[in-house]
């Protein structure tokens, strides 16, 4: 596991420049020094009003000075910083390395899916948050495409347990259509920083509905999605659903999908399927590879999230201090760090040794 490549999260402006290999500039310079140059995968994650549906991963930029996500507005306050302090410097770096290093970029996890499903949420459905996500992602795609036509751009597409229903997929398709940049995308990334299993891909995405083909391996449904009429019982079927829906709705668009397998190796018990914060029983999944089961749908399996990084902090962290970005979901009994003697979990993105041990103990790497 230690040698497996993972993505570099560029989640604040200080992660752009510098010689440190954990910065974007440092990673590009390191990759360019190799013969042949190594492919580098980055995840951009710094939109104003980031993580509108939770608290654990809120970021450094807001749409207004008060960081009131629910306040109406056009988000010009936050977007101006996002453009000038974040995207423009990134685009310039990519322009410099355009002919030197192969680059994959995953754009702003959870943003576009939130627009598709969380319109009634006061923090996600506000005019300011919607402006941030739509205008921010659109600008990022346009600016990066101009800077380097060789960068493979993947928009985040949530996961099977979020957008797997036909109605939710239709809403997500509309968001992508309204964005107007499909022609500049290689495709989508799904299951980013999540735990849903790969499973087996069915002949069609809705193969398992209406109690048909219940004995087929591709219809295995450990989370009980089919009883809620969600055909996407695993990430393989979700990827097929995503590609089918997008190709049908947007002429000339034939997207491919990258699935995050960093933490989806262990089957999920039904009671744990809704636990997203440091869930017990999780294990790392298949090692990164571009050799996929269905290359007409999937570009790669990749570890987009570093196994062992925390999803969010318990109310009190291991050092005894109160969590500044506490989300109640991280205090559930199903989350590592909450049991007596475990000592709590650190903030999102920080190393969490107990979680690393959990993922290693339950890993299924092939």
Short mmCIF file of C-alpha atoms in Angstrom, two decimals:
data_model
loop_
_atom_site.label_atom_id
_atom_site.label_comp_id
_atom_site.label_asym_id
_atom_site.label_seq_id
_atom_site.Cartn_x
_atom_site.Cartn_y
_atom_site.Cartn_z
CA UNK A 1 0.00 0.00 0.00
CA UNK A 2 2.81 2.39 0.86
CA UNK A 3 4.13 2.41 -2.71
CA UNK A 4 0.76 3.00 -4.38
CA UNK A 5 0.44 6.36 -6.17
CA UNK A 6 -2.20 8.76 -4.88
CA UNK A 7 -3.57 12.10 -6.00
CA UNK A 8 -2.31 15.39 -4.62
CA UNK A 9 -5.10 17.54 -3.21
CA UNK A 10 -4.67 21.23 -3.99
CA UNK A 11 -7.14 22.46 -1.40
CA UNK A 12 -5.74 25.88 -0.53
CA UNK A 13 -3.66 28.54 -2.22
CA UNK A 14 -0.50 27.60 -0.32
CA UNK A 15 -0.51 24.19 -2.04
CA UNK A 16 0.17 25.70 -5.49
CA UNK A 17 3.73 27.05 -5.47
CA UNK A 18 6.95 25.85 -3.87
CA UNK A 19 9.58 23.14 -4.05
CA UNK A 20 7.86 20.79 -1.62
CA UNK A 21 6.68 17.71 -3.61
CA UNK A 22 3.30 18.05 -1.89
CA UNK A 23 2.72 21.34 -3.70
CA UNK A 24 1.57 21.44 -7.28
CA UNK A 25 4.74 23.12 -8.52
CA UNK A 26 6.99 20.76 -6.57
CA UNK A 27 5.17 17.68 -7.83
CA UNK A 28 5.36 18.85 -11.45
CA UNK A 29 9.08 19.59 -11.14
CA UNK A 30 9.71 16.18 -9.58
CA UNK A 31 7.72 14.39 -12.30
CA UNK A 32 9.52 16.32 -15.04
CA UNK A 33 12.89 15.19 -13.67
CA UNK A 34 12.07 11.54 -14.34
CA UNK A 35 12.82 9.68 -17.57
CA UNK A 36 10.20 9.28 -18.84
CA UNK A 37 8.23 11.97 -16.98
CA UNK A 38 5.71 10.55 -14.53
CA UNK A 39 1.98 11.19 -14.73
CA UNK A 40 0.71 13.39 -11.89
CA UNK A 41 -2.87 13.50 -10.63
CA UNK A 42 -4.20 16.57 -8.84
CA UNK A 43 -7.55 17.26 -7.21
CA UNK A 44 -8.59 20.91 -7.12
CA UNK A 45 -10.74 21.55 -4.06
CA UNK A 46 -11.07 25.19 -3.08
CA UNK A 47 -14.32 26.67 -4.37
CA UNK A 48 -15.90 29.43 -2.29
CA UNK A 49 -18.53 27.90 0.03
CA UNK A 50 -16.88 24.50 -0.37
CA UNK A 51 -18.51 21.49 1.30
CA UNK A 52 -21.88 23.21 1.65
CA UNK A 53 -23.70 20.11 2.92
CA UNK A 54 -21.31 19.40 5.79
CA UNK A 55 -18.80 21.08 8.05
CA UNK A 56 -15.84 18.71 8.13
CA UNK A 57 -14.13 19.99 4.96
CA UNK A 58 -15.11 23.64 4.70
CA UNK A 59 -12.37 25.65 3.00
CA UNK A 60 -10.52 28.96 3.03
CA UNK A 61 -12.75 30.84 0.55
CA UNK A 62 -16.30 32.06 1.08
CA UNK A 63 -18.79 33.94 -1.06
CA UNK A 64 -19.01 36.78 1.46
CA UNK A 65 -16.93 38.22 4.27
CA UNK A 66 -19.14 36.62 6.92
CA UNK A 67 -18.86 33.11 5.41
CA UNK A 68 -22.65 32.88 5.50
CA UNK A 69 -23.33 30.17 2.93
CA UNK A 70 -27.09 30.75 3.05
CA UNK A 71 -26.89 34.45 2.20
CA UNK A 72 -28.06 35.35 -1.31
CA UNK A 73 -25.68 36.94 -3.77
CA UNK A 74 -23.52 36.48 -6.86
CA UNK A 75 -20.40 35.31 -4.96
CA UNK A 76 -18.21 37.88 -6.70
CA UNK A 77 -16.35 38.40 -3.40
CA UNK A 78 -15.23 34.76 -3.31
CA UNK A 79 -15.02 34.05 -7.02
CA UNK A 80 -12.64 36.95 -7.63
CA UNK A 81 -10.20 35.36 -5.17
CA UNK A 82 -10.78 31.88 -6.57
CA UNK A 83 -9.93 33.13 -10.06
CA UNK A 84 -6.93 35.33 -9.28
CA UNK A 85 -5.38 33.49 -6.32
CA UNK A 86 -6.17 29.89 -7.22
CA UNK A 87 -7.14 29.02 -10.79
CA UNK A 88 -5.02 31.55 -12.69
CA UNK A 89 -1.76 30.54 -10.93
CA UNK A 90 -2.62 26.87 -11.48
CA UNK A 91 -3.31 27.49 -15.17
CA UNK A 92 0.04 29.26 -15.52
CA UNK A 93 1.86 26.31 -13.92
CA UNK A 94 0.13 23.88 -16.25
CA UNK A 95 1.03 26.05 -19.24
CA UNK A 96 4.71 25.90 -18.23
CA UNK A 97 4.66 22.11 -17.92
CA UNK A 98 2.27 21.41 -20.81
CA UNK A 99 4.85 19.60 -22.94
CA UNK A 100 6.84 18.16 -20.06
CA UNK A 101 4.52 16.23 -17.72
CA UNK A 102 1.30 14.25 -18.30
CA UNK A 103 -1.36 15.61 -15.93
CA UNK A 104 -4.78 14.48 -14.74
CA UNK A 105 -7.03 16.94 -12.91
CA UNK A 106 -10.16 16.12 -10.91
CA UNK A 107 -12.28 19.20 -10.34
CA UNK A 108 -13.92 20.23 -7.09
CA UNK A 109 -15.38 17.13 -5.40
CA UNK A 110 -19.02 17.34 -4.28
CA UNK A 111 -19.72 20.68 -5.98
CA UNK A 112 -21.73 19.79 -9.09
CA UNK A 113 -23.49 16.83 -7.41
CA UNK A 114 -24.63 19.20 -4.65
CA UNK A 115 -26.23 21.46 -7.26
CA UNK A 116 -28.16 18.47 -8.58
CA UNK A 117 -29.58 17.25 -5.27
CA UNK A 118 -29.33 19.89 -2.56
CA UNK A 119 -31.38 22.78 -3.94
CA UNK A 120 -33.52 22.81 -0.79
CA UNK A 121 -30.51 22.91 1.54
CA UNK A 122 -30.12 26.51 2.76
CA UNK A 123 -26.32 26.44 2.41
CA UNK A 124 -26.19 24.59 -0.92
CA UNK A 125 -29.27 26.03 -2.59
CA UNK A 126 -28.46 29.68 -1.96
CA UNK A 127 -27.85 31.83 -5.02
CA UNK A 128 -24.32 32.57 -3.81
CA UNK A 129 -23.29 28.92 -3.46
CA UNK A 130 -24.86 28.00 -6.79
CA UNK A 131 -23.03 30.88 -8.47
CA UNK A 132 -19.77 29.79 -6.88
CA UNK A 133 -20.03 26.21 -8.05
CA UNK A 134 -21.28 26.88 -11.58
CA UNK A 135 -19.12 29.89 -12.40
CA UNK A 136 -16.09 28.55 -10.55
CA UNK A 137 -16.03 25.16 -12.25
CA UNK A 138 -16.81 26.71 -15.64
CA UNK A 139 -13.94 29.17 -15.29
CA UNK A 140 -11.56 26.45 -14.10
CA UNK A 141 -12.32 24.22 -17.09
CA UNK A 142 -11.99 27.07 -19.58
CA UNK A 143 -8.78 28.49 -18.09
CA UNK A 144 -7.03 25.14 -17.75
CA UNK A 145 -8.07 24.04 -21.24
CA UNK A 146 -6.61 27.23 -22.69
CA UNK A 147 -3.40 26.78 -20.72
CA UNK A 148 -2.82 23.16 -21.72
CA UNK A 149 -4.86 21.07 -24.11
CA UNK A 150 -3.06 17.94 -22.91
CA UNK A 151 -4.45 17.98 -19.34
CA UNK A 152 -7.09 15.29 -18.83
CA UNK A 153 -9.97 16.97 -16.98
CA UNK A 154 -12.49 14.99 -14.96
CA UNK A 155 -15.44 16.63 -13.22
CA UNK A 156 -16.58 15.09 -9.96
CA UNK A 157 -19.75 13.02 -10.26
CA UNK A 158 -20.47 11.93 -6.71
CA UNK A 159 -21.09 8.22 -6.23
CA UNK A 160 -23.63 5.45 -6.69
CA UNK A 161 -25.35 6.10 -3.37
CA UNK A 162 -25.76 9.79 -4.14
CA UNK A 163 -26.69 10.20 -7.81
CA UNK A 164 -27.47 6.60 -8.76
CA UNK A 165 -31.25 7.06 -9.12
CA UNK A 166 -32.58 7.89 -12.58
CA UNK A 167 -34.19 11.11 -11.33
CA UNK A 168 -31.01 12.31 -9.65
CA UNK A 169 -28.91 11.39 -12.66
CA UNK A 170 -31.25 13.43 -14.85
CA UNK A 171 -30.73 16.45 -12.58
CA UNK A 172 -26.97 15.98 -12.71
CA UNK A 173 -27.06 15.76 -16.50
CA UNK A 174 -28.91 19.09 -16.56
CA UNK A 175 -26.24 20.67 -14.37
CA UNK A 176 -23.51 19.48 -16.75
CA UNK A 177 -25.50 20.68 -19.76
CA UNK A 178 -25.95 24.12 -18.17
CA UNK A 179 -22.24 24.26 -17.41
CA UNK A 180 -21.55 24.15 -21.15
CA UNK A 181 -18.03 22.71 -21.01
CA UNK A 182 -18.60 19.00 -21.69
CA UNK A 183 -16.50 19.19 -24.85
CA UNK A 184 -13.45 20.11 -22.76
CA UNK A 185 -13.83 17.26 -20.27
CA UNK A 186 -12.29 13.82 -20.59
CA UNK A 187 -15.04 12.58 -18.31
CA UNK A 188 -15.91 12.15 -14.65
CA UNK A 189 -14.44 10.92 -11.38
CA UNK A 190 -16.71 8.98 -9.07
CA UNK A 191 -16.55 7.63 -5.52
CA UNK A 192 -13.96 10.32 -4.67
CA UNK A 193 -13.01 9.91 -1.00
CA UNK A 194 -15.88 7.45 -0.60
CA UNK A 195 -16.33 3.79 0.20
CA UNK A 196 -18.81 2.27 -2.27
CA UNK A 197 -17.66 -1.07 -3.72
CA UNK A 198 -16.73 -1.59 -7.36
CA UNK A 199 -18.85 -4.70 -7.78
CA UNK A 200 -19.44 -6.22 -11.21
CA UNK A 201 -20.76 -4.27 -14.20
CA UNK A 202 -24.11 -5.42 -15.61
CA UNK A 203 -24.99 -5.47 -19.34
CA UNK A 204 -27.14 -2.35 -18.78
CA UNK A 205 -27.21 0.10 -15.88
CA UNK A 206 -30.83 -0.79 -14.96
CA UNK A 207 -30.34 -4.55 -15.30
CA UNK A 208 -31.23 -5.24 -11.66
CA UNK A 209 -34.43 -3.21 -11.29
CA UNK A 210 -37.87 -4.76 -10.75
CA UNK A 211 -36.39 -7.88 -9.11
CA UNK A 212 -34.95 -9.07 -12.40
CA UNK A 213 -31.64 -10.95 -12.59
CA UNK A 214 -31.48 -11.10 -8.81
CA UNK A 215 -29.06 -14.01 -8.93
CA UNK A 216 -26.54 -12.21 -11.12
CA UNK A 217 -23.28 -11.20 -9.48
CA UNK A 218 -23.65 -7.68 -10.83
CA UNK A 219 -26.88 -7.27 -8.84
CA UNK A 220 -25.31 -7.95 -5.45
CA UNK A 221 -26.78 -5.21 -3.27
CA UNK A 222 -25.20 -5.07 0.17
CA UNK A 223 -26.56 -1.58 0.84
CA UNK A 224 -30.17 -2.29 -0.17
CA UNK A 225 -30.21 0.27 -2.98
CA UNK A 226 -32.67 -1.68 -5.13
CA UNK A 227 -35.42 -1.48 -2.52
CA UNK A 228 -35.24 2.30 -3.00
CA UNK A 229 -35.26 1.83 -6.79
CA UNK A 230 -31.64 2.84 -7.22
CA UNK A 231 -30.21 0.74 -10.08
CA UNK A 232 -26.62 1.74 -9.26
CA UNK A 233 -25.86 -0.98 -6.73
CA UNK A 234 -22.12 -0.52 -7.18
CA UNK A 235 -19.65 1.91 -8.73
CA UNK A 236 -19.26 -0.11 -11.93
CA UNK A 237 -22.99 0.07 -12.64
CA UNK A 238 -22.99 3.73 -11.63
CA UNK A 239 -20.20 4.49 -14.11
CA UNK A 240 -22.21 2.76 -16.84
CA UNK A 241 -25.30 4.77 -15.84
CA UNK A 242 -23.30 8.00 -15.91
CA UNK A 243 -21.75 7.38 -19.34
CA UNK A 244 -25.06 6.21 -20.81
CA UNK A 245 -26.99 9.24 -19.55
CA UNK A 246 -24.39 11.82 -20.56
CA UNK A 247 -23.80 10.35 -24.01
CA UNK A 248 -27.52 10.30 -24.71
CA UNK A 249 -28.18 13.85 -23.50
CA UNK A 250 -25.13 15.69 -24.87
CA UNK A 251 -24.42 15.06 -28.57
CA UNK A 252 -20.82 14.14 -29.28
CA UNK A 253 -19.93 13.68 -25.62
CA UNK A 254 -18.49 10.23 -24.86
CA UNK A 255 -17.11 10.57 -21.33
CA UNK A 256 -14.92 8.08 -19.53
CA UNK A 257 -14.81 7.49 -15.79
CA UNK A 258 -12.11 7.21 -13.13
CA UNK A 259 -13.18 5.39 -9.96
CA UNK A 260 -11.55 6.08 -6.61
CA UNK A 261 -10.67 2.66 -5.18
CA UNK A 262 -8.51 3.87 -2.30
CA UNK A 263 -11.01 2.85 0.37
CA UNK A 264 -13.68 0.64 -1.21
CA UNK A 265 -12.16 -2.83 -0.96
CA UNK A 266 -14.32 -4.19 1.86
CA UNK A 267 -18.01 -4.98 1.34
CA UNK A 268 -20.22 -2.57 3.26
CA UNK A 269 -22.63 -3.88 5.86
CA UNK A 270 -26.05 -2.32 5.29
CA UNK A 271 -26.00 -0.48 8.60
CA UNK A 272 -22.70 1.15 7.63
CA UNK A 273 -23.63 2.26 4.12
CA UNK A 274 -24.59 5.79 5.14
CA UNK A 275 -21.50 6.32 7.31
CA UNK A 276 -19.14 8.53 5.31
CA UNK A 277 -16.83 9.73 8.08
CA UNK A 278 -14.02 7.29 8.95
CA UNK A 279 -16.31 4.23 8.79
CA UNK A 280 -15.46 1.06 10.66
CA UNK A 281 -14.84 -2.02 8.56
CA UNK A 282 -13.54 -0.10 5.54
CA UNK A 283 -10.60 -1.43 3.56
CA UNK A 284 -8.47 -0.21 0.70
CA UNK A 285 -9.47 -1.44 -2.75
CA UNK A 286 -7.78 -2.32 -6.04
CA UNK A 287 -4.41 -0.71 -6.65
CA UNK A 288 -4.23 2.11 -9.20
CA UNK A 289 -4.26 0.90 -12.79
CA UNK A 290 -5.42 1.92 -16.24
CA UNK A 291 -6.24 -1.72 -16.98
CA UNK A 292 -9.97 -1.74 -16.24
CA UNK A 293 -12.73 -4.28 -16.71
CA UNK A 294 -14.56 -2.09 -19.26
CA UNK A 295 -12.24 0.35 -21.08
CA UNK A 296 -15.16 1.67 -23.13
CA UNK A 297 -16.56 3.08 -19.86
CA UNK A 298 -13.61 3.30 -17.46
CA UNK A 299 -10.25 5.01 -17.90
CA UNK A 300 -8.75 3.91 -14.59
CA UNK A 301 -9.06 2.82 -11.01
CA UNK A 302 -7.03 5.24 -8.90
CA UNK A 303 -6.39 6.11 -5.27
CA UNK A 304 -7.72 9.65 -5.37
CA UNK A 305 -7.87 9.85 -1.58
CA UNK A 306 -4.80 9.03 0.48
CA UNK A 307 -5.71 6.00 2.63
CA UNK A 308 -5.22 7.02 6.23
CA UNK A 309 -6.24 10.65 5.90
CA UNK A 310 -9.14 11.56 8.14
CA UNK A 311 -12.58 12.39 6.75
CA UNK A 312 -13.29 14.71 9.66
CA UNK A 313 -12.76 15.17 13.37
CA UNK A 314 -14.66 13.93 16.37
CA UNK A 315 -16.00 16.60 18.72
CA UNK A 316 -12.77 16.36 20.69
CA UNK A 317 -9.61 15.57 18.75
CA UNK A 318 -6.68 13.33 19.81
CA UNK A 319 -4.86 16.32 21.33
CA UNK A 320 -7.87 17.05 23.54
CA UNK A 321 -8.92 20.25 21.80
CA UNK A 322 -12.41 20.84 20.45
CA UNK A 323 -12.81 20.25 16.72
CA UNK A 324 -13.11 23.60 14.89
CA UNK A 325 -14.96 22.04 11.92
CA UNK A 326 -17.02 19.46 13.76
CA UNK A 327 -19.64 17.48 11.86
CA UNK A 328 -21.92 15.24 13.94
CA UNK A 329 -21.55 12.48 11.34
CA UNK A 330 -17.97 11.99 12.55
CA UNK A 331 -19.14 11.25 16.09
CA UNK A 332 -21.29 8.24 15.22
CA UNK A 333 -20.59 4.85 16.76
CA UNK A 334 -19.84 3.60 13.24
CA UNK A 335 -16.90 5.98 12.90
CA UNK A 336 -13.36 5.06 13.90
CA UNK A 337 -12.13 7.20 16.79
CA UNK A 338 -15.36 7.30 18.79
CA UNK A 339 -15.04 4.13 20.87
CA UNK A 340 -13.57 4.23 24.39
CA UNK A 341 -9.81 4.23 24.24
CA UNK A 342 -9.59 5.27 20.58
CA UNK A 343 -8.87 8.88 21.43
CA UNK A 344 -10.85 10.66 18.72
CA UNK A 345 -10.18 11.57 15.10
CA UNK A 346 -8.20 14.54 13.72
CA UNK A 347 -9.40 17.13 11.22
CA UNK A 348 -10.18 16.20 7.63
CA UNK A 349 -7.07 15.66 5.54
CA UNK A 350 -4.75 15.01 8.49
CA UNK A 351 -3.13 11.64 9.08
CA UNK A 352 -5.28 9.31 11.18
CA UNK A 353 -3.29 6.25 12.16
CA UNK A 354 -6.24 4.24 13.47
CA UNK A 355 -8.04 4.66 10.15
CA UNK A 356 -4.92 3.67 8.23
CA UNK A 357 -4.75 0.48 10.29
CA UNK A 358 -8.43 -0.20 9.60
CA UNK A 359 -7.97 0.20 5.85
CA UNK A 360 -4.87 -2.00 5.81
CA UNK A 361 -6.46 -4.75 7.89
CA UNK A 362 -9.48 -4.98 5.57
CA UNK A 363 -7.70 -4.27 2.27
CA UNK A 364 -8.52 -6.13 -0.93
CA UNK A 365 -5.94 -4.82 -3.37
CA UNK A 366 -6.85 -6.92 -6.40
#
